[in-house]
Coordinates of C-alpha atoms in Angstrom, one line a residue:
Chain N
M195 CA 28.9 71.8 -3.9
N196 CA 28.1 75.1 -5.7
T197 CA 29.6 78.4 -4.7
T198 CA 26.3 79.8 -3.3
Y199 CA 25.9 76.9 -1.0
Q200 CA 29.5 77.1 0.1
N201 CA 29.1 80.7 0.9
T202 CA 25.9 80.1 2.7
L203 CA 27.3 77.3 4.7
G204 CA 30.4 79.3 5.5
R205 CA 28.2 82.2 6.8
L206 CA 26.1 79.8 8.8
I207 CA 29.2 78.3 10.4
A208 CA 30.6 81.7 11.2
L209 CA 27.4 82.9 12.7
L210 CA 27.1 79.7 14.8
F211 CA 30.7 80.3 16.0
L212 CA 29.8 83.9 16.9
A213 CA 26.7 82.7 18.7
G214 CA 28.8 80.6 21.0
G215 CA 30.3 77.9 18.9
S216 CA 27.4 75.6 19.2
A217 CA 24.4 74.8 17.1
T218 CA 22.0 75.8 19.9
A219 CA 21.4 79.2 18.4
L220 CA 19.2 77.5 15.8
G221 CA 17.9 75.0 18.2
G222 CA 19.9 71.9 18.9
D223 CA 20.9 70.1 15.8
M224 CA 18.8 72.2 13.4
S225 CA 21.8 73.6 11.6
E226 CA 22.7 70.2 10.5
S227 CA 19.3 69.5 9.1
C228 CA 18.0 72.8 7.7
D229 CA 18.7 73.9 4.1
S230 CA 19.1 77.7 3.8
Q231 CA 19.3 77.5 0.0
R232 CA 15.9 75.7 -0.1
G233 CA 14.7 78.3 2.4
E234 CA 15.8 81.1 0.1
V235 CA 13.6 79.6 -2.6
I236 CA 10.6 79.3 -0.3
Y237 CA 11.3 82.9 0.9
Q238 CA 10.4 84.1 -2.6
K239 CA 6.8 83.9 -1.4
C240 CA 7.6 86.1 1.5
A241 CA 9.7 88.5 -0.6
T242 CA 6.6 89.7 -2.5
C243 CA 5.9 91.8 0.6
H244 CA 9.0 91.5 2.8
P245 CA 12.3 92.9 1.6
I246 CA 15.4 91.4 3.3
T247 CA 18.0 94.0 2.8
D248 CA 20.3 95.8 5.1
D249 CA 19.1 99.2 4.1
G250 CA 16.1 98.9 6.4
Q251 CA 13.6 99.8 3.7
H252 CA 10.2 98.3 4.1
G253 CA 7.8 97.1 1.5
A254 CA 4.2 96.1 1.9
G255 CA 5.5 94.1 4.9
P256 CA 8.4 94.9 7.2
N257 CA 12.0 94.3 6.2
L258 CA 13.1 91.1 7.7
F259 CA 16.8 91.6 7.7
G260 CA 18.2 90.5 11.1
I261 CA 14.7 89.6 12.3
L262 CA 16.0 86.7 14.6
N263 CA 16.0 87.8 18.2
Q264 CA 14.4 91.1 17.5
D265 CA 11.3 92.3 19.4
I266 CA 8.0 91.2 17.8
G267 CA 6.2 94.0 16.0
K268 CA 8.7 96.7 16.8
K269 CA 10.8 97.2 13.6
P270 CA 11.4 101.0 13.3
G271 CA 9.6 102.7 10.5
Y272 CA 6.9 100.1 10.0
K273 CA 3.4 100.4 11.4
Y274 CA 2.3 96.9 12.5
S275 CA -1.2 95.7 13.1
K276 CA -2.6 96.3 16.5
A277 CA -2.2 92.6 17.3
L278 CA 1.6 92.7 16.7
R279 CA 2.1 96.1 18.2
K280 CA 0.7 94.8 21.5
T281 CA 2.7 91.6 21.5
D282 CA 5.7 91.2 23.8
G283 CA 8.6 88.9 23.2
Q284 CA 11.1 88.2 20.5
W285 CA 11.3 86.4 17.2
T286 CA 13.1 83.2 18.2
E287 CA 13.2 80.0 16.2
E288 CA 10.3 78.8 18.3
T289 CA 8.0 81.9 17.9
L290 CA 8.8 82.0 14.2
H291 CA 7.8 78.3 13.8
T292 CA 4.5 78.9 15.5
F293 CA 3.8 82.1 13.6
L294 CA 4.8 80.7 10.2
N295 CA 2.7 77.7 10.7
N296 CA -0.5 79.7 11.3
P297 CA 0.0 83.4 11.6
M298 CA -3.7 84.3 12.2
Q299 CA -4.1 81.7 14.9
T300 CA -0.9 82.7 16.6
Y301 CA -1.7 86.5 16.6
P302 CA -5.4 87.0 15.9
G303 CA -5.7 90.3 14.2
T304 CA -2.4 90.2 12.3
S305 CA -2.7 91.9 9.0
M306 CA -0.4 89.5 7.3
G307 CA -2.4 87.9 4.5
F308 CA -0.8 84.5 4.7
S309 CA -2.2 81.1 5.7
G310 CA 1.2 79.7 6.7
L311 CA 3.8 77.2 5.7
K312 CA 2.3 73.9 6.7
Q313 CA 5.3 71.7 6.2
Q314 CA 7.8 71.7 9.1
R315 CA 10.7 71.3 6.7
D316 CA 9.6 74.5 4.9
R317 CA 9.5 76.4 8.1
D318 CA 12.9 75.0 9.2
D319 CA 14.5 76.0 6.0
V320 CA 13.0 79.5 5.8
I321 CA 14.1 80.2 9.4
C322 CA 17.6 78.9 8.5
F323 CA 17.6 81.4 5.6
L324 CA 16.4 84.2 7.9
Y325 CA 19.1 83.4 10.4
L326 CA 21.7 84.1 7.8
Q327 CA 20.3 87.4 6.8
Q328 CA 21.9 89.6 9.5
Chain L
M111 CA 15.8 99.5 -4.1
E112 CA 12.8 100.3 -6.3
N113 CA 9.6 100.3 -4.3
D114 CA 6.7 101.2 -6.4
N115 CA 4.2 100.3 -3.7
N116 CA 5.5 102.9 -1.3
P117 CA 6.2 105.9 -3.6
E118 CA 8.1 108.8 -2.2
L119 CA 6.0 111.7 -3.1
N120 CA 7.3 115.2 -3.4
R121 CA 5.8 116.7 -0.3
R122 CA 4.3 115.3 2.8
R123 CA 1.8 116.9 5.1
F124 CA 1.2 115.2 8.4
L125 CA -2.3 115.1 9.7
S126 CA -2.4 116.6 13.1
G127 CA -2.9 114.1 15.9
T128 CA -2.3 111.0 13.8
A129 CA 0.5 108.6 14.4
T130 CA 2.5 108.5 11.2
L131 CA 5.7 106.9 10.1
A132 CA 8.0 107.5 7.3
A133 CA 11.3 105.8 7.0
S134 CA 14.1 105.6 4.5
G135 CA 12.0 105.6 1.4
A136 CA 9.4 103.3 2.8
L137 CA 6.5 105.5 3.3
Q138 CA 3.6 104.8 5.5
G139 CA 1.2 106.9 7.3
V140 CA 0.0 110.2 5.8
L141 CA 0.9 111.3 2.4
A142 CA -0.1 114.5 0.7
T143 CA 0.3 115.1 -2.9
P144 CA 1.7 118.4 -4.3
S145 CA -1.6 119.4 -5.8
S146 CA -3.3 122.3 -4.1
A147 CA -6.7 121.3 -5.3
S148 CA -8.0 120.2 -1.9
E149 CA -6.8 123.6 -0.5
K150 CA -9.2 125.6 -2.7
D151 CA -12.0 127.4 -1.1
Q152 CA -15.0 126.4 -3.1
G153 CA -17.5 128.2 -1.0
Y154 CA -19.6 125.2 -0.2
R155 CA -17.0 123.8 2.2
K156 CA -18.1 124.1 5.8
A157 CA -16.3 124.3 9.1
G158 CA -16.9 121.6 11.6
T159 CA -15.5 118.6 9.9
D160 CA -11.9 117.6 9.3
Y161 CA -12.6 116.7 5.7
D162 CA -15.4 117.0 3.2
V163 CA -15.0 113.4 2.3
I164 CA -13.2 110.4 3.6
I165 CA -12.6 107.4 1.3
I166 CA -12.0 104.0 2.9
G167 CA -9.8 101.8 0.7
G168 CA -7.0 102.6 -1.7
G169 CA -7.6 100.2 -4.5
F170 CA -8.8 101.4 -7.9
A171 CA -12.2 102.4 -6.7
G172 CA -10.7 104.4 -3.8
V173 CA -8.1 106.3 -5.8
T174 CA -10.6 107.1 -8.5
A175 CA -13.1 108.5 -5.9
A176 CA -10.2 110.4 -4.3
R177 CA -9.2 111.9 -7.6
E178 CA -12.7 112.8 -8.5
M179 CA -13.2 114.5 -5.1
G180 CA -9.8 116.0 -4.7
L181 CA -9.5 117.5 -8.1
T182 CA -12.8 119.3 -7.8
G183 CA -11.6 121.0 -4.6
F184 CA -13.0 119.0 -1.8
R185 CA -10.9 118.3 1.2
T186 CA -10.3 114.6 0.7
L187 CA -8.7 111.9 2.9
L188 CA -8.1 108.4 1.7
L189 CA -7.6 105.8 4.4
E190 CA -6.0 102.5 3.5
A191 CA -5.7 99.6 5.9
R192 CA -2.6 98.1 4.3
P193 CA 0.8 99.8 4.1
R194 CA 0.4 99.9 0.3
L195 CA -2.1 101.2 -2.2
G196 CA -3.6 99.0 -4.9
G197 CA -6.3 97.0 -3.0
L198 CA -6.9 93.8 -5.0
T199 CA -4.1 94.6 -7.3
F200 CA -0.5 94.2 -6.2
T201 CA 2.6 94.8 -8.4
S202 CA 5.5 92.8 -7.0
K203 CA 8.5 90.8 -8.3
F204 CA 9.2 87.1 -8.6
A205 CA 12.2 85.4 -10.1
G206 CA 13.5 88.7 -11.4
Q207 CA 10.3 89.7 -13.2
K208 CA 7.6 92.2 -12.4
V209 CA 4.4 90.3 -11.6
E210 CA 0.8 91.2 -10.7
L211 CA -0.4 89.1 -7.8
G212 CA -3.9 90.4 -8.2
G213 CA -5.8 92.1 -11.0
T214 CA -3.6 92.2 -14.1
W215 CA -5.0 92.5 -17.6
V216 CA -6.6 95.5 -19.2
H217 CA -8.2 96.2 -22.6
W218 CA -9.6 99.0 -24.7
L219 CA -13.0 97.3 -24.4
Q220 CA -12.8 98.2 -20.7
P221 CA -13.6 101.9 -21.2
H222 CA -12.9 103.3 -17.8
I223 CA -9.5 101.9 -17.2
W224 CA -8.4 102.5 -20.7
S225 CA -9.5 106.1 -20.4
E226 CA -7.4 106.5 -17.3
M227 CA -4.4 104.9 -19.0
Q228 CA -4.7 107.4 -21.8
R229 CA -5.2 110.3 -19.4
Y230 CA -1.9 109.5 -17.6
G231 CA 0.0 108.4 -20.7
L232 CA 0.5 104.7 -19.7
G233 CA 0.9 102.2 -22.4
V234 CA 0.7 98.4 -22.4
S235 CA 2.9 95.4 -22.2
E236 CA 1.8 92.0 -23.5
S237 CA 1.5 88.6 -22.0
P238 CA 2.9 86.1 -24.6
V239 CA -0.4 84.5 -25.6
S240 CA -0.8 85.4 -29.2
E241 CA 0.9 82.3 -30.7
P242 CA 0.8 79.3 -28.3
T243 CA 3.1 76.5 -29.2
G244 CA 1.8 74.0 -26.7
A245 CA -1.7 73.2 -25.3
V246 CA -2.9 70.7 -22.8
L247 CA -6.1 69.8 -21.1
I248 CA -6.1 68.1 -17.7
R249 CA -9.4 66.2 -17.6
E250 CA -11.7 65.6 -14.7
D251 CA -10.1 62.2 -14.1
G252 CA -6.6 63.7 -14.0
S253 CA -5.6 62.4 -17.4
R254 CA -3.7 64.6 -19.7
K255 CA -4.5 65.4 -23.3
E256 CA -2.2 67.4 -25.6
Y257 CA -3.8 69.4 -28.4
P258 CA -2.5 71.3 -31.4
P259 CA -2.9 74.8 -29.9
A260 CA -5.2 76.1 -32.6
E261 CA -7.5 73.0 -32.2
M262 CA -7.8 73.6 -28.5
M263 CA -8.6 77.3 -28.9
M264 CA -11.2 76.5 -31.6
A265 CA -12.9 73.9 -29.3
M266 CA -12.9 76.4 -26.5
A267 CA -14.2 79.2 -28.7
E268 CA -17.1 77.1 -30.0
G269 CA -17.9 75.8 -26.6
F270 CA -17.8 79.2 -24.8
E271 CA -19.8 80.9 -27.5
S272 CA -22.4 78.2 -27.1
F273 CA -22.2 78.8 -23.4
C274 CA -22.9 82.5 -23.9
Y275 CA -25.4 82.0 -26.7
D276 CA -28.1 84.3 -25.2
A277 CA -25.8 87.0 -23.8
A278 CA -27.0 89.6 -26.3
I279 CA -30.7 88.9 -25.4
H280 CA -30.2 89.4 -21.7
F281 CA -27.6 92.1 -21.9
P282 CA -28.3 94.3 -24.9
R283 CA -26.7 97.1 -22.9
P284 CA -24.3 95.4 -20.5
F285 CA -23.5 98.6 -18.5
Q286 CA -27.2 98.6 -17.7
P287 CA -27.2 95.1 -16.4
L288 CA -30.8 95.0 -15.1
L289 CA -32.3 96.6 -18.2
S290 CA -33.9 93.4 -19.4
D291 CA -36.5 91.8 -17.2
S292 CA -35.2 88.4 -18.4
V293 CA -32.1 88.8 -16.2
R294 CA -34.1 88.0 -13.1
E295 CA -35.0 84.6 -14.5
L296 CA -31.5 84.0 -15.9
D297 CA -30.1 84.8 -12.5
R298 CA -31.6 81.6 -11.1
L299 CA -29.2 79.5 -13.1
S300 CA -25.7 78.5 -12.2
M301 CA -22.8 78.2 -14.6
L302 CA -23.0 74.4 -14.1
D303 CA -26.7 74.5 -15.1
R304 CA -25.7 76.0 -18.4
L305 CA -22.8 73.6 -19.0
N306 CA -25.2 70.7 -18.4
E307 CA -27.8 72.2 -20.6
L308 CA -25.5 72.4 -23.6
K309 CA -24.7 68.7 -24.0
L310 CA -21.2 69.5 -25.3
P311 CA -18.8 66.6 -26.1
A312 CA -17.0 65.6 -22.9
E313 CA -13.6 67.1 -23.7
Q314 CA -15.1 70.3 -24.9
K315 CA -17.3 70.6 -21.8
E316 CA -14.2 70.2 -19.7
L317 CA -12.3 72.9 -21.6
V318 CA -15.2 75.3 -21.1
S319 CA -15.6 74.3 -17.5
G320 CA -12.0 75.0 -16.8
L321 CA -12.1 78.4 -18.5
C322 CA -15.3 79.3 -16.6
A323 CA -13.8 78.2 -13.2
A324 CA -10.7 80.4 -13.8
L325 CA -12.9 83.3 -14.8
V326 CA -15.2 83.3 -11.8
G327 CA -13.1 81.7 -9.1
L328 CA -16.0 79.8 -7.6
D329 CA -17.5 76.3 -7.7
L330 CA -19.5 76.4 -10.9
E331 CA -22.5 75.0 -9.1
K332 CA -22.6 78.2 -7.0
A333 CA -21.5 80.7 -9.6
G334 CA -24.2 82.7 -11.2
L335 CA -24.6 82.4 -15.0
S336 CA -25.7 86.0 -15.3
G337 CA -22.3 87.5 -14.2
I338 CA -20.3 85.8 -16.8
L339 CA -22.8 86.5 -19.6
K340 CA -22.7 90.2 -18.7
S341 CA -18.9 90.2 -19.0
F342 CA -19.1 88.5 -22.3
A343 CA -21.6 91.1 -23.4
C344 CA -19.2 93.9 -22.2
A345 CA -16.6 92.4 -24.7
G346 CA -19.1 92.8 -27.6
W347 CA -20.6 89.3 -27.4
N348 CA -17.5 88.0 -29.1
F349 CA -15.1 85.2 -27.9
P350 CA -11.8 86.4 -29.4
A351 CA -12.4 89.9 -28.1
F352 CA -13.5 88.5 -24.7
M353 CA -10.3 86.4 -24.4
D354 CA -8.2 89.3 -25.4
T355 CA -9.6 91.2 -22.4
Q356 CA -8.8 88.4 -20.1
S357 CA -5.1 87.6 -20.5
H358 CA -3.3 89.7 -23.1
Y359 CA -2.5 93.3 -22.2
K360 CA -1.1 94.7 -19.0
I361 CA -0.4 98.2 -17.9
K362 CA 3.2 99.2 -18.7
G363 CA 4.9 99.8 -15.4
G364 CA 2.3 97.6 -13.6
T365 CA -1.0 98.4 -12.1
I366 CA 0.8 100.4 -9.4
A367 CA 1.9 102.9 -12.1
L368 CA -1.7 103.8 -12.7
I369 CA -2.6 103.8 -9.0
N370 CA 0.3 106.2 -8.3
A371 CA -0.6 108.5 -11.2
M372 CA -4.2 108.8 -10.1
I373 CA -3.4 109.4 -6.4
E374 CA -0.6 111.9 -7.2
D375 CA -3.1 113.8 -9.4
S376 CA -5.9 113.7 -6.8
G377 CA -4.8 116.4 -4.3
A378 CA -6.1 114.0 -1.6
E379 CA -4.3 113.2 1.6
V380 CA -3.5 109.6 2.0
Q381 CA -3.1 107.7 5.3
M382 CA -1.8 104.2 4.9
A383 CA -1.6 101.3 7.4
T384 CA -4.8 102.7 9.0
P385 CA -7.6 100.2 9.4
V386 CA -11.0 101.7 10.2
E387 CA -12.7 100.1 13.2
A388 CA -15.9 102.1 13.4
I389 CA -18.1 104.4 11.3
R390 CA -20.6 106.6 13.1
Q391 CA -23.2 108.8 11.4
T392 CA -24.3 111.6 13.7
G393 CA -26.2 114.7 12.6
N394 CA -24.5 116.0 9.4
K395 CA -21.2 114.3 10.1
V396 CA -19.6 111.0 9.8
L397 CA -17.1 110.0 12.4
I398 CA -14.4 107.5 11.6
T399 CA -12.5 105.7 14.3
T400 CA -9.2 104.2 13.3
D401 CA -7.3 101.3 14.9
E402 CA -5.3 103.8 16.9
E403 CA -8.6 105.1 18.3
K404 CA -8.3 108.4 16.5
T405 CA -11.5 110.0 15.4
I406 CA -11.7 111.9 12.1
S407 CA -14.8 113.6 10.8
A408 CA -16.2 114.3 7.3
S409 CA -19.4 115.3 5.7
A410 CA -19.5 112.1 3.7
V411 CA -17.7 108.8 3.5
I412 CA -17.1 106.5 0.5
I413 CA -16.5 102.9 1.4
T414 CA -14.6 101.0 -1.3
A415 CA -13.3 98.2 0.9
P416 CA -14.4 94.7 -0.3
L417 CA -17.9 93.6 1.0
N418 CA -16.4 90.7 2.9
T419 CA -14.6 93.2 5.2
Y420 CA -17.6 95.2 6.3
Q421 CA -18.1 92.6 9.1
D422 CA -15.0 94.0 10.8
I423 CA -16.3 97.5 10.9
E424 CA -18.7 98.7 13.5
F425 CA -21.5 100.8 11.9
E426 CA -23.6 103.2 14.0
P427 CA -26.4 103.3 13.1
A428 CA -26.2 99.8 11.7
L429 CA -26.3 99.5 7.9
S430 CA -29.6 98.9 6.3
A431 CA -30.9 95.4 6.9
E432 CA -30.6 94.5 3.2
K433 CA -26.9 95.7 3.2
Q434 CA -26.1 93.8 6.4
K435 CA -27.5 90.6 4.9
I436 CA -25.2 91.0 1.9
A437 CA -22.2 92.0 4.0
T438 CA -22.4 89.0 6.3
G439 CA -22.2 86.6 3.3
T440 CA -19.2 85.7 1.2
R441 CA -19.3 87.8 -1.9
Q442 CA -15.7 87.5 -3.2
S443 CA -14.3 84.7 -5.4
Q444 CA -12.5 81.9 -3.6
G445 CA -9.9 81.5 -6.3
V446 CA -6.2 81.5 -6.4
K447 CA -3.5 82.9 -8.7
I448 CA 0.0 81.5 -8.7
Y449 CA 3.2 82.1 -10.5
A450 CA 5.8 79.3 -11.0
H451 CA 9.3 79.6 -12.3
I452 CA 10.3 76.8 -14.6
K453 CA 13.9 76.0 -15.4
Q454 CA 13.3 75.4 -19.1
D455 CA 12.2 77.9 -21.7
I456 CA 8.9 76.2 -22.9
G457 CA 7.7 79.0 -25.1
Q458 CA 4.1 80.1 -25.2
F459 CA 2.0 77.4 -23.4
M460 CA -1.7 77.3 -22.7
G461 CA -3.2 74.7 -20.3
V462 CA -6.7 74.2 -19.1
G463 CA -7.7 72.1 -16.2
A464 CA -11.3 70.9 -15.9
H465 CA -13.3 72.8 -13.2
Q466 CA -12.6 70.3 -10.4
R467 CA -8.9 70.6 -10.9
A468 CA -6.6 72.7 -8.7
I469 CA -5.4 74.8 -11.6
N470 CA -8.0 75.7 -14.2
V471 CA -5.9 77.9 -16.6
L472 CA -2.1 77.9 -16.9
Q473 CA -0.3 80.1 -19.3
T474 CA 3.2 81.5 -20.1
E475 CA 3.8 84.9 -18.6
H476 CA 7.5 85.3 -19.4
H477 CA 10.0 83.0 -21.2
G478 CA 13.6 83.2 -22.3
K479 CA 17.1 82.3 -21.2
G480 CA 16.1 82.4 -17.6
G481 CA 13.4 79.8 -18.1
T482 CA 9.7 80.4 -18.0
I483 CA 7.4 82.1 -15.6
M484 CA 3.9 80.6 -15.7
V485 CA 0.8 82.1 -14.3
G486 CA -2.0 79.9 -13.1
L487 CA -5.6 80.5 -11.9
G488 CA -7.7 78.1 -9.9
A489 CA -11.2 78.3 -8.6
N490 CA -10.8 76.6 -5.3
R491 CA -8.2 77.6 -2.7
E492 CA -8.9 74.4 -0.8
L493 CA -7.5 72.4 -3.7
L494 CA -4.2 74.2 -3.8
D495 CA -2.0 75.4 -0.9
I496 CA -0.3 78.2 -2.8
N497 CA 2.4 78.3 -0.1
D498 CA 3.5 74.7 -0.6
N499 CA 6.1 74.7 -3.4
E500 CA 5.9 70.9 -3.8
M501 CA 2.1 70.9 -4.2
V502 CA 2.3 73.7 -6.7
A503 CA 5.1 71.9 -8.6
A504 CA 3.0 68.7 -8.7
E505 CA 0.1 70.6 -10.3
I506 CA 2.4 72.3 -12.8
N507 CA 3.9 68.9 -13.7
A508 CA 0.5 67.5 -14.3
F509 CA 0.4 69.8 -17.3
L510 CA 4.1 69.7 -18.1
P511 CA 5.7 66.5 -16.8
E512 CA 9.2 67.1 -18.1
V513 CA 9.8 70.5 -16.6
E514 CA 11.6 71.4 -13.4
V515 CA 9.7 73.9 -11.2
L516 CA 12.3 76.1 -9.4
G517 CA 9.9 78.0 -7.2
S518 CA 6.5 79.5 -6.9
T519 CA 4.6 82.4 -5.3
G520 CA 1.2 83.8 -5.0
Y521 CA -0.8 86.1 -2.6
D522 CA -3.2 84.6 -0.1
W523 CA -6.1 87.0 -0.9
L524 CA -8.6 84.8 1.0
Y525 CA -6.5 85.1 4.2
D526 CA -5.8 88.8 3.9
P527 CA -8.1 90.4 6.4
Y528 CA -8.5 93.4 4.2
S529 CA -9.9 91.4 1.2
R530 CA -11.1 88.0 2.6
G531 CA -11.4 86.9 -1.0
T532 CA -10.1 87.5 -4.4
W533 CA -12.1 89.4 -7.0
P534 CA -15.8 90.2 -6.8
A535 CA -18.0 87.3 -8.1
Y536 CA -21.7 86.7 -8.2
R537 CA -23.3 83.6 -6.9
V538 CA -26.6 82.4 -8.2
G539 CA -29.3 85.0 -7.7
E540 CA -27.1 87.8 -6.4
M541 CA -26.7 90.1 -9.3
S542 CA -30.4 90.7 -9.9
T543 CA -31.3 91.0 -6.2
E544 CA -28.3 92.8 -4.7
L545 CA -26.6 95.1 -7.2
E546 CA -29.0 98.0 -6.7
T547 CA -28.8 97.6 -2.9
L548 CA -25.0 97.7 -3.0
Q549 CA -25.0 100.9 -5.0
K550 CA -27.5 102.7 -2.8
P551 CA -26.1 105.2 -0.3
D552 CA -26.9 104.7 3.4
G553 CA -27.3 108.2 4.8
R554 CA -23.9 109.8 4.3
L555 CA -22.2 106.6 3.5
F556 CA -21.6 105.9 -0.2
F557 CA -20.4 102.7 -1.7
A558 CA -18.0 101.7 -4.4
G559 CA -15.8 98.8 -5.4
G560 CA -15.9 96.3 -8.2
A561 CA -18.8 94.5 -6.7
T562 CA -21.0 97.6 -7.1
A563 CA -20.1 98.1 -10.8
N564 CA -22.6 97.9 -13.6
G565 CA -20.1 96.6 -16.2
W566 CA -16.9 94.7 -15.6
H567 CA -17.6 93.9 -12.0
E568 CA -14.7 91.4 -11.6
W569 CA -12.1 93.7 -13.2
M570 CA -10.2 96.9 -12.4
D571 CA -12.5 98.6 -14.9
G572 CA -15.5 98.0 -12.7
A573 CA -13.7 99.4 -9.7
I574 CA -12.9 102.6 -11.6
E575 CA -16.5 102.8 -12.9
S576 CA -17.8 102.5 -9.3
G577 CA -15.3 105.2 -8.0
L578 CA -16.5 107.6 -10.7
R579 CA -20.1 107.0 -9.7
A580 CA -19.5 107.4 -6.0
G581 CA -17.5 110.5 -6.5
R582 CA -20.3 112.0 -8.6
E583 CA -22.9 111.1 -5.9
V584 CA -20.9 112.7 -3.1
R585 CA -20.2 115.8 -5.2
T586 CA -23.9 116.2 -5.8
L587 CA -24.6 115.9 -2.1
L588 CA -22.0 118.5 -1.2
E589 CA -22.4 120.9 -4.0
H590 CA -26.2 121.1 -3.4
S591 CA -25.7 122.0 0.2
Q592 CA -26.3 125.7 0.7
P593 CA -23.4 127.9 1.7
G594 CA -23.6 128.7 5.4
A595 CA -25.9 125.8 6.0
T596 CA -25.0 122.6 7.8
F597 CA -25.0 119.7 5.6

């Protein structure tokens, strides 16, 4: 097991503990099946637009640091599309899954130029990675 | 963190009544450059409008038009729908390297962009294509053929020069593309028609087909022959020169460096993340309505957004019937551009995939201790889900079976609502019948963008050429208006 993976796993376990000591924060047994390291590789596609740093600085897309459980379309300092500005709710594992599968069908009018991650495993792993970035 | 796409400029002026945002170095909303050019009183400026001119779209056409207007003293506002400038160019990072997700390569044979680079003191960097050490063709049936690189380049050169054999006849002055009457007849042919006419040996035909597909980003049966012959003519009717324009030199600092230099010089105000929903011409004004239902007025508007996006804007009165017909079609390329990070250092590689393949051209972009970054172009987005790492890796491994693909990226230009396609590309019959229509003003609306260019319509050079033309047209309109009169 390499150091990066150990660190990632350690952070995941710590976050799950903080979230109540169970795996439910990531949806049942997802923490056992998702691979944040693979998610980080897939996130390279997202990173061309979306920084994921704790300085809050946005790029062409909003900074996604700590995005889990935040309000949809409300990150301070970023002007979202009308479609997302008017959306209520939070970015949960479920809403992220739906959105990442087909952003434009989920929120018609979103300005995110992205057709989606069509493989469920890819979405699982990216969400797993996102969960650790907070 | 470096953020070239949201430059912090020296001074900001916020447009009254518009919602703007600026946060911790990430700058959206309204920017104003330090120049005082747009504050000059030129005498011909009239009260009654917020601006002399509004430019819609912040790609190379838009920033060129903004610079042309702003530097000559007109009150200029540039509206960009995305939260970044650059349009169909996008400088970003992948695997620790600066990459261009859209338009990339430049050349001194592209006079407009080269001139801008000289003006702002921007040099070039090179893609490593000068001495390829490996070359592969993926044939129509999926089989793989390795070539000595020089042999493959020679076969491609001979084949492509045959393909373009009559370019000088039809395009003696390529920046006047409709000069020769013969272009109308030529424009009835597809690129596939020409390939079939040539009777090249099978492998050579597949090499040329792959190169053509990568260049045009369309099914070759639909792609007009005239567009590619015109581009070949722009490069001096010469294959080595043409290829040098396609994949060799990049702007040092990225395309965003030139975009930033031009907009900072412009004196224009810039409002980003501001899609336009409606354009209304009334009397001597044009009223723009943004997605926040703000209304801004100007004496003229230059639209540089891609043609495919006109359908999302409400025009009143409606655009001319001929423009509407064009705008409701699909005028952009359907191609893809991907980057892949390979674990091994494979040196300078050149791959071509026959035109039905998912990747039509694959070449080394960076290589060294950290492995290799490849850039690939394909003509058909339906054949390659650029967001699926495993699918991209499989296509890379078709060329290079022994390598390990660590990751990949690309930009979904077809799914971006502000582009709805990749670069401008002509289908059969479009160039000879539509170009003049696209360039023609519609009342106080003026049109720019690569698709309206005479010369390098698929390239950044064409976008700049069109921005210069549109700027000149609007200046002429405004400067000829009499002081004191309504115009």
